Short mmCIF file of C-alpha atoms in Angstrom, two decimals:
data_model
loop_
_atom_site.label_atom_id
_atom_site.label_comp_id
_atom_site.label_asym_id
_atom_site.label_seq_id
_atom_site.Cartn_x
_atom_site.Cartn_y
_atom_site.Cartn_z
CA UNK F 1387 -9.48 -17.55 17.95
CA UNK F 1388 -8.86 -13.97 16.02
CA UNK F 1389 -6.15 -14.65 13.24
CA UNK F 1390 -4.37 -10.99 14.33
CA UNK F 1391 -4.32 -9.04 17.59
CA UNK F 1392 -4.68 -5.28 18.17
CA UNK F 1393 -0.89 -5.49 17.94
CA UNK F 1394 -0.05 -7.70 15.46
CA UNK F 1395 -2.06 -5.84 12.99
CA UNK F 1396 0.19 -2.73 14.35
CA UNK F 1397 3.11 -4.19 13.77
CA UNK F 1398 2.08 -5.48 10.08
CA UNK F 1399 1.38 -1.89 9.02
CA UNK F 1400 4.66 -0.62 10.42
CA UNK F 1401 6.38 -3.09 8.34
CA UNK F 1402 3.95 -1.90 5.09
CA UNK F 1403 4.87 1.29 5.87
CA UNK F 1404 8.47 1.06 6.18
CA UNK F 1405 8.25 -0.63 2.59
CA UNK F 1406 6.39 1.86 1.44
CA UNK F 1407 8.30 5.22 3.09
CA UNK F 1408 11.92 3.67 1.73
CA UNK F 1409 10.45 2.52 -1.97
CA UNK F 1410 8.85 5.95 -2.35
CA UNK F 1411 12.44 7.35 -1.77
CA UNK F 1412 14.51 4.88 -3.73
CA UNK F 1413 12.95 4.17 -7.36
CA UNK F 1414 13.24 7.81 -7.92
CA UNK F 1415 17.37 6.98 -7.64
CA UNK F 1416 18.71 6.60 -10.91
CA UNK F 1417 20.94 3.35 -10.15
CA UNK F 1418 18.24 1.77 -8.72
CA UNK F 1419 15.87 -1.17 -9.97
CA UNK F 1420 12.56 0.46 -10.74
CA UNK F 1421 9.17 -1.45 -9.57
CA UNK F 1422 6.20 -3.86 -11.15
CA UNK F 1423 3.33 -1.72 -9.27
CA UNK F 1424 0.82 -0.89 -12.02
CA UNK F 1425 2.38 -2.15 -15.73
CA UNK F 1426 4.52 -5.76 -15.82
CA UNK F 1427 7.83 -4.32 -17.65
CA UNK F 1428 10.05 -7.29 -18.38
CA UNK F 1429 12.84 -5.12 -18.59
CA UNK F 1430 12.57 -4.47 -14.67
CA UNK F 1431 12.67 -7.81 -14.16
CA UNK F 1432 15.72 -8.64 -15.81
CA UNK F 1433 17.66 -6.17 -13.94
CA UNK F 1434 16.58 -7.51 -10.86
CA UNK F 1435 17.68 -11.03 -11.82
CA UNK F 1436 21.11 -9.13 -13.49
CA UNK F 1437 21.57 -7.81 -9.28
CA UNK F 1438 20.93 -11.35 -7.81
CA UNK F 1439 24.04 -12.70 -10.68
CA UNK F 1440 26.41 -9.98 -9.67
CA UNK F 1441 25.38 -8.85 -6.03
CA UNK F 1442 26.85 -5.75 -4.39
CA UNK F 1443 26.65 -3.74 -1.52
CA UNK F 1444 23.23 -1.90 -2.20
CA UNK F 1445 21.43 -5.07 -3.09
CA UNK F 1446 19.10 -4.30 0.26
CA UNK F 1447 18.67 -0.67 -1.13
CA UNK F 1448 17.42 -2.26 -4.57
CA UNK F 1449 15.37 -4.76 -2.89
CA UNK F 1450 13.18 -1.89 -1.37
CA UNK F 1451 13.19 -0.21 -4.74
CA UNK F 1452 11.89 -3.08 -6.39
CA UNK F 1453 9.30 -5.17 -3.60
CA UNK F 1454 8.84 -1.76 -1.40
CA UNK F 1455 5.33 -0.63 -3.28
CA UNK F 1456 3.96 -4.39 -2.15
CA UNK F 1457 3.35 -2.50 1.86
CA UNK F 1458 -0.05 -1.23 -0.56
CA UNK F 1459 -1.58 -4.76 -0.26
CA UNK F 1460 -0.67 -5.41 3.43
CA UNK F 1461 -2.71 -2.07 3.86
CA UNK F 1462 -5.69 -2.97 1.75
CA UNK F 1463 -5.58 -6.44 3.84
CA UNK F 1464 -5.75 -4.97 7.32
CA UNK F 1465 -8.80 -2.67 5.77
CA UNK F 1466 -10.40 -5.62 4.56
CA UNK F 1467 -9.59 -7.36 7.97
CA UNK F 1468 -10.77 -4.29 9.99
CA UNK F 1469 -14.08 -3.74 8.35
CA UNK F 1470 -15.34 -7.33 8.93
CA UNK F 1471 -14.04 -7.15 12.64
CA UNK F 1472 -15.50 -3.96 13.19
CA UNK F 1473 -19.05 -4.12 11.18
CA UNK F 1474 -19.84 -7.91 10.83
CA UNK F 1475 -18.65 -9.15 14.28
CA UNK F 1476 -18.27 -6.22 15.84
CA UNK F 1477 -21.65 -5.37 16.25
CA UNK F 1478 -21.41 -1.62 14.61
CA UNK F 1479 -24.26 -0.57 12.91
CA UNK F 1480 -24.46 2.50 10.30
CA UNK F 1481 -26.24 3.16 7.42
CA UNK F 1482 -24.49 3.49 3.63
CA UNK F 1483 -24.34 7.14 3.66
CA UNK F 1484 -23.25 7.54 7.34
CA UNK F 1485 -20.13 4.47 6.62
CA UNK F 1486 -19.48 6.15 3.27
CA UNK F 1487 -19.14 10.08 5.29
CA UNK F 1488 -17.68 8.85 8.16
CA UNK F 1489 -14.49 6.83 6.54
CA UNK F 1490 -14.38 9.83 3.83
CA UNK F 1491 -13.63 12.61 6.90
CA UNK F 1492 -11.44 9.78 8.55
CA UNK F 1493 -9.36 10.30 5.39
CA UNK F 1494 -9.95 14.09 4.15
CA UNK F 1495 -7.93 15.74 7.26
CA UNK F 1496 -4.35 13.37 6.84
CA UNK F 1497 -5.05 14.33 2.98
CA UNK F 1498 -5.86 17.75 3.28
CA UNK F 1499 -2.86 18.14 5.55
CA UNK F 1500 -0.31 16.31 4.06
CA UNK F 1501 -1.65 17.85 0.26
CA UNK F 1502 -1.52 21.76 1.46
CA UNK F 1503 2.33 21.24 3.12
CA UNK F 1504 3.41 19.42 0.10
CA UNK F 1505 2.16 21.95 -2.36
CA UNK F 1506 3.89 24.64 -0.73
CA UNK F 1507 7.04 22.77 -0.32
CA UNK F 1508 6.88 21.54 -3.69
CA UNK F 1509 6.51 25.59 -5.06
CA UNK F 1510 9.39 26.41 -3.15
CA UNK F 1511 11.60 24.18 -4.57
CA UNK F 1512 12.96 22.94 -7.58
CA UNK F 1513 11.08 20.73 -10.05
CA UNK F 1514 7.93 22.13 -9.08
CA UNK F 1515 4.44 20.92 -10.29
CA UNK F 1516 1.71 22.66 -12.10
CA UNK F 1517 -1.85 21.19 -11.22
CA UNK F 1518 -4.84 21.86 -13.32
CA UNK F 1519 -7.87 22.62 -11.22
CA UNK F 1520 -9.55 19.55 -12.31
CA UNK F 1521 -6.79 17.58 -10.76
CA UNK F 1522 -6.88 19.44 -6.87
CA UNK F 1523 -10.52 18.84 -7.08
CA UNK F 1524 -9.95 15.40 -7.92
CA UNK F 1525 -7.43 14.98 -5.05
CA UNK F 1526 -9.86 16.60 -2.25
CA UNK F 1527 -12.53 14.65 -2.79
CA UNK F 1528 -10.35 11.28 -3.97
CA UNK F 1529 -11.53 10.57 -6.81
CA UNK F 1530 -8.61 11.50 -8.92
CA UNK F 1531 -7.60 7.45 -9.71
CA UNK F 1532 -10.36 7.41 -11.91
CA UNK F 1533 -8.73 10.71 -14.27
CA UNK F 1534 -6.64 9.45 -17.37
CA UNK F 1535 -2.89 9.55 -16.97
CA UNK F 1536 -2.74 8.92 -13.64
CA UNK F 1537 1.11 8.64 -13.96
CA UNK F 1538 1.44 12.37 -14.52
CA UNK F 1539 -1.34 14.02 -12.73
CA UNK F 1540 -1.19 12.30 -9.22
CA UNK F 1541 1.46 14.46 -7.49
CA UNK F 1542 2.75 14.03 -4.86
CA UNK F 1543 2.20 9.74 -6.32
CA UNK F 1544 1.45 7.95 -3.15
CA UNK F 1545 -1.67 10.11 -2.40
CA UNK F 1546 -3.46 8.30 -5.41
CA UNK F 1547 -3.87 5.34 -2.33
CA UNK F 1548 -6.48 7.86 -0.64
CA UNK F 1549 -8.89 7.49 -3.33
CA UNK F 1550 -7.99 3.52 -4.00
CA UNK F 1551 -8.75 2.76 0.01
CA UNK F 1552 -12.28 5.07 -0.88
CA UNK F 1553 -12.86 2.93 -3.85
CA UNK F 1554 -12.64 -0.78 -1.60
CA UNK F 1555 -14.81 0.96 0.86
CA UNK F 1556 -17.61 1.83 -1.45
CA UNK F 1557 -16.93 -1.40 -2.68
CA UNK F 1558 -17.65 -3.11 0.67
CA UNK F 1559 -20.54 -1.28 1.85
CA UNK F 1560 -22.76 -1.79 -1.33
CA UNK F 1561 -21.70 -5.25 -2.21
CA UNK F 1562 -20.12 -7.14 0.10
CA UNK F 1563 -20.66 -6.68 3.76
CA UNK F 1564 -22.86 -9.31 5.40
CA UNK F 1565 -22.99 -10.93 2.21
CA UNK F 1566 -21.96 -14.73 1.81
CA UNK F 1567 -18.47 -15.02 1.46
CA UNK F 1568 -19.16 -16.40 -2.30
CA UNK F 1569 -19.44 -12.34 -3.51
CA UNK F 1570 -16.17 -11.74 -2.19
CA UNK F 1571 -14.45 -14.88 -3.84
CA UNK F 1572 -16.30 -14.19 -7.12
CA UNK F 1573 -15.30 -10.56 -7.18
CA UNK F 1574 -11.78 -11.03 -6.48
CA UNK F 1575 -11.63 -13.63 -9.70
CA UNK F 1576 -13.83 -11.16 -11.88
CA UNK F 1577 -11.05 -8.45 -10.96
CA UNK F 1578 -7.90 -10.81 -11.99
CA UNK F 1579 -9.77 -11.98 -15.04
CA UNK F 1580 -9.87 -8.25 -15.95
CA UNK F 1581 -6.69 -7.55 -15.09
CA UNK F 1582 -5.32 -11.08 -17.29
CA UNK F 1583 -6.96 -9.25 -20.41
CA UNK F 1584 -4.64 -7.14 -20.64
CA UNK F 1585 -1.43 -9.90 -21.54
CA UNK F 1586 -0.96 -8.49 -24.79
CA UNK F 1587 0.41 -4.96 -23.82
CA UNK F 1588 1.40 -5.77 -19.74
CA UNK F 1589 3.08 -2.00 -20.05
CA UNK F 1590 -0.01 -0.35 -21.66
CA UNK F 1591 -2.36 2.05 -20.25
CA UNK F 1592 -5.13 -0.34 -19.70
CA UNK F 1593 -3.41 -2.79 -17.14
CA UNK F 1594 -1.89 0.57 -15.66
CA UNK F 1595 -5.45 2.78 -14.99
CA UNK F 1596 -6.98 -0.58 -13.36
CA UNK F 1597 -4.33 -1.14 -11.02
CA UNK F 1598 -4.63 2.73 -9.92
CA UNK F 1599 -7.86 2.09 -8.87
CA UNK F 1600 -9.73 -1.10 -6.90
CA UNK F 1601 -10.18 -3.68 -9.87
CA UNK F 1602 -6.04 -3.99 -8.88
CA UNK F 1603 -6.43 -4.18 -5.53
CA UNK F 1604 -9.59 -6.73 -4.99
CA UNK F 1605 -6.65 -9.63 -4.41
CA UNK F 1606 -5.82 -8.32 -0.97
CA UNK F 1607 -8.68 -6.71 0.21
CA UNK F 1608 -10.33 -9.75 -0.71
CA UNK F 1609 -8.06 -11.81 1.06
CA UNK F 1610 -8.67 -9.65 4.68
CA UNK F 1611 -12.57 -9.89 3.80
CA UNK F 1612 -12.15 -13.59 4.18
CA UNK F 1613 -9.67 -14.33 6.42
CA UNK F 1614 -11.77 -12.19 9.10
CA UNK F 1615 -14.94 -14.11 8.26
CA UNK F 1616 -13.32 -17.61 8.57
CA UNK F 1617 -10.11 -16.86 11.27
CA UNK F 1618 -11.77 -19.67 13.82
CA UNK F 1619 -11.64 -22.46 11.15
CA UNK F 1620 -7.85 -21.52 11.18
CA UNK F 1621 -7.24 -21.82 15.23
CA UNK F 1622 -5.03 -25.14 14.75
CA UNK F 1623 -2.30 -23.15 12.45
CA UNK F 1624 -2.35 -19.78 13.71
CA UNK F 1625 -0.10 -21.11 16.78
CA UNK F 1626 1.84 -23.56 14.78
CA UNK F 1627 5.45 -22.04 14.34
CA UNK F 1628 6.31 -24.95 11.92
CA UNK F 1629 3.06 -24.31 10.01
CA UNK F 1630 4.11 -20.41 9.84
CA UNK F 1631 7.47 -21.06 8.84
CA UNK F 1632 6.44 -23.12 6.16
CA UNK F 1633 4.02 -20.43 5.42
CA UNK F 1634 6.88 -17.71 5.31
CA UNK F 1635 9.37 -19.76 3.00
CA UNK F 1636 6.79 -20.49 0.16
CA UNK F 1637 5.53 -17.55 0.46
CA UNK F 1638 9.04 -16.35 -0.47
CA UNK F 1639 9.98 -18.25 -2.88
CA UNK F 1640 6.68 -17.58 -4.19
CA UNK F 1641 7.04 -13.79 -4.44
CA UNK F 1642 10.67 -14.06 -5.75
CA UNK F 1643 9.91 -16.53 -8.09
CA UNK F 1644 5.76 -15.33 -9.78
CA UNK F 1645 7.18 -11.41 -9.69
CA UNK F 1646 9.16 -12.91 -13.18
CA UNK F 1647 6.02 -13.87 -15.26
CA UNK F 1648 3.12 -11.60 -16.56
CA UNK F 1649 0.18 -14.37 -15.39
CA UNK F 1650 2.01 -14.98 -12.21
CA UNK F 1651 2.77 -11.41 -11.05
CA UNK F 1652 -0.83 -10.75 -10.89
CA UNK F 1653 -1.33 -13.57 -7.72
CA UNK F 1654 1.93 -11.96 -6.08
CA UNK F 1655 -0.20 -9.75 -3.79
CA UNK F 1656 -1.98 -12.62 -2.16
CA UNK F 1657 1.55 -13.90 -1.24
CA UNK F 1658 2.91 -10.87 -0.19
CA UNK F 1659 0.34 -10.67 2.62
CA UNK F 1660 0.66 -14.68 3.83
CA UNK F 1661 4.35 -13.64 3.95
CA UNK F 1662 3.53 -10.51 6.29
CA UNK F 1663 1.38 -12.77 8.49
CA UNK F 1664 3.89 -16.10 8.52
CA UNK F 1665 6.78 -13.12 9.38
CA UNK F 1666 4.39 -11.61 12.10
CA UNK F 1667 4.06 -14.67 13.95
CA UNK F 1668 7.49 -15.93 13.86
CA UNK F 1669 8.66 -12.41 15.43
CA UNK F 1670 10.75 -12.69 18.40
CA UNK F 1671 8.98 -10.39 20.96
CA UNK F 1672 11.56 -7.79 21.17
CA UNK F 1673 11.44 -6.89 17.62
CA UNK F 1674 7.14 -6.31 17.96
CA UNK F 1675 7.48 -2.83 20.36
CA UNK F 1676 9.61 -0.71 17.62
CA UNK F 1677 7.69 -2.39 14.89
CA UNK F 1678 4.24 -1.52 16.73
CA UNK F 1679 5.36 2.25 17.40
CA UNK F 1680 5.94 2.69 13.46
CA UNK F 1681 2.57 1.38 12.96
CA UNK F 1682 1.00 3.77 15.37
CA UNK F 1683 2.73 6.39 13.61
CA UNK F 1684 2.32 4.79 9.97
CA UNK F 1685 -1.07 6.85 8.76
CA UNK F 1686 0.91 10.30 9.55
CA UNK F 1687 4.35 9.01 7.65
CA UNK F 1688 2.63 8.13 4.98
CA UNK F 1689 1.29 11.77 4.50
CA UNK F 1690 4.24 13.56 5.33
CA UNK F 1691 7.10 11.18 3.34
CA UNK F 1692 6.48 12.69 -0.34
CA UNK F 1693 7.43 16.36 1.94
CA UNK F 1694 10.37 15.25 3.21
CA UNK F 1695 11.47 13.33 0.09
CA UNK F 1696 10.86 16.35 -2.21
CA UNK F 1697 13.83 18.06 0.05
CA UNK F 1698 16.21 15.61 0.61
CA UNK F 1699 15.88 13.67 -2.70
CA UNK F 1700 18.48 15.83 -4.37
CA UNK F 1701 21.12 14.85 -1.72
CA UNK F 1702 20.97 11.62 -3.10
CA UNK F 1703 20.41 12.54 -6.46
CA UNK F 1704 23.97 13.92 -5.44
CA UNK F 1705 25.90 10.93 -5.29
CA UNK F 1706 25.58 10.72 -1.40
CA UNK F 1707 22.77 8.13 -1.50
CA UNK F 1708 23.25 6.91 1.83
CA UNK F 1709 22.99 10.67 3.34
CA UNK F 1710 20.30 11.65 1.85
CA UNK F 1711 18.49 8.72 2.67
CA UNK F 1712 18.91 8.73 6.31
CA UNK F 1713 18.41 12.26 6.26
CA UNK F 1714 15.14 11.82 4.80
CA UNK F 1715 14.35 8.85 7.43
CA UNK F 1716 15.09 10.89 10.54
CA UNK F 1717 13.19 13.80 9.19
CA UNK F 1718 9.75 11.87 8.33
CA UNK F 1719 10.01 10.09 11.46
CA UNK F 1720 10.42 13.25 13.32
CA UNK F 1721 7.66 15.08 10.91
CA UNK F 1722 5.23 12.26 11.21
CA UNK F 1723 5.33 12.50 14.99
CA UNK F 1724 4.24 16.45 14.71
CA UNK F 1725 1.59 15.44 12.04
CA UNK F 1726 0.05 12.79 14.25
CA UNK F 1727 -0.30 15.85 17.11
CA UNK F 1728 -2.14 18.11 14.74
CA UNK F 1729 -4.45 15.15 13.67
CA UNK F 1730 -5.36 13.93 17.30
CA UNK F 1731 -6.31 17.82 18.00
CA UNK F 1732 -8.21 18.04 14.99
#
């Protein structure tokens, strides 16, 4: 029995995405909660708990600011999940070099696209960005995660996930595929174990430069590795609503309650993505066709949201938070659609 359908997974990345798309647009809001992604800052934390004391209207709008970034491990998930469908029981053969090319030029044109019409929307307005040549080299051919001060020199920020998704596939290729699923469970400890010595500064550069890149993203990927390899053992609860509620709720409270702790923040990813699945399953079927279409369209919004952000940002910036934002919604929707049409003709 396969764990996720053709359309399930669809409808899991248009809920990543949509986390993604609206967190990418928040945290850069001054009144808003800013995010755990890559450091553990305690002082995030508290003024999450600080919202959940004294709740008010934009508590869903904080929310996203704060758990919105956690659509990266659904992502690296469904690539973990993919690859084993596709090249372990799919019965897809291809050599190192011809996997490695052909997922690099399944990346380079959304990149390429999405880079050129952000740089020359970015020039044109205020705030703009002054790359080195070291860093647009390291952007076209993804490799610029592995740079120092990744912070400052990935612009526009989300495209730094183009090089992490290249990172788990060389990863998978020379390690991992058809190997026994013992690699997978020992790499994904080796890469927590690396990221849990760094507990004495959890906002230093260390834990920040490994989470940029695939040590920090192992968990997940991991996790769809796995999950693939062994989805027939897990027939008897795939169909259980109880068992998926359950699922869902500790799973929650899970999330909620490991994002507060250094050592527990690091397993939240693994959550996250039982949570996506438990919340999957439990859809009612109406809600999977709008959620599917955003997944079908979720490759080309992810490109073209830092575009549309850059220009409506400042609306918000404003004081009209709420305009801005659904400005910016309408207008990546409706930009992503164009995108998508350029990429299928490419």
């Amino acid at each position: 029995m396969t764990l996720l359908n053709r359309t399930e997974c669809s409808v899991l990345r248009g809920i990543a995405i949509l986390g993604i798309f609206l967190h990418n647009f928040l945290h850069w809001l001054g009144p808003m909660v800013k995010e755990n992604e890559y450091q553990f800052i305690q002082r995030n934390v508290d003024r999450l708990m600080s919202l959940f004391g004294e709740p008010s209207a934009d508590l869903p709008l904080q929310l996203f600011s704060f758990f919105g970034h956690y659509g990266v491990p659904v992502f690296l998930f469904l690539s973990g999940y993919g690859l084993v469908k596709k090249y372990e029981k799919g019965g897809v053969e291809e050599k190192v070099w011809a996997f490695l090319k052909s997922h690099f030029m399944k990346l380079f044109p959304m990149m390429l696209l999405g880079f050129v019409a952000f740089a020359m929307v970015d020039w044109m307005t205020p705030g703009r960005h002054h790359w080195t040549l070291i860093d647009i080299l390291a952007q076209l051919t993804m490799t610029i995660n592995l740079l120092p001060d990744p912070d400052h020199i990935i612009w526009p920020g989300p495209y730094w996930y183009f090089g992490l998704t290249m990172q788990v596939y060389v990863v998978y290729r020379l390690l991992l595929y058809k190997r026994h699923w013992g690699w997978t469970a020992a790499l994904m400890v080796l890469c927590t174990i690396i990221q849990m010595l760094c507990f004495a500064e959890p906002e230093g550069d260390a834990i920040n430069r490994i989470r940029y890149n695939c040590i920090g993203g192992m968990l997940p990927f991991g996790i769809g590795l796995l999950l693939a390899r062994f989805e027939d053992k897990l027939s008897l609860t795939i169909g259980n609503r109880t068992v998926m509620a359950t699922v869902f709720m500790v799973s929650l409270l899970a999330v909620m309650s490991f994002s507060l702790n250094f050592w527990t923040w690091l397993f939240v990813p693994a959550f996250i993505v039982a949570l996506h699945i438990a919340f999957v399953k439990l859809l009612p079927q109406f809600l999977l066709r709008p959620l599917d279409w955003l997944g079908v369209l979720s490759s080309a919004i992810f490109v073209c949201h830092p575009i549309t952000r850059k220009i409506f940002i400042p609306i918000s910036r404003g004081g009209a938070v709420l305009d801005g934002l659904v400005l910016y919604i309408v207008a990546t929707i409706v930009l992503a659609m164009l995108f998508q049409r350029l990429l299928k003709k490419q």
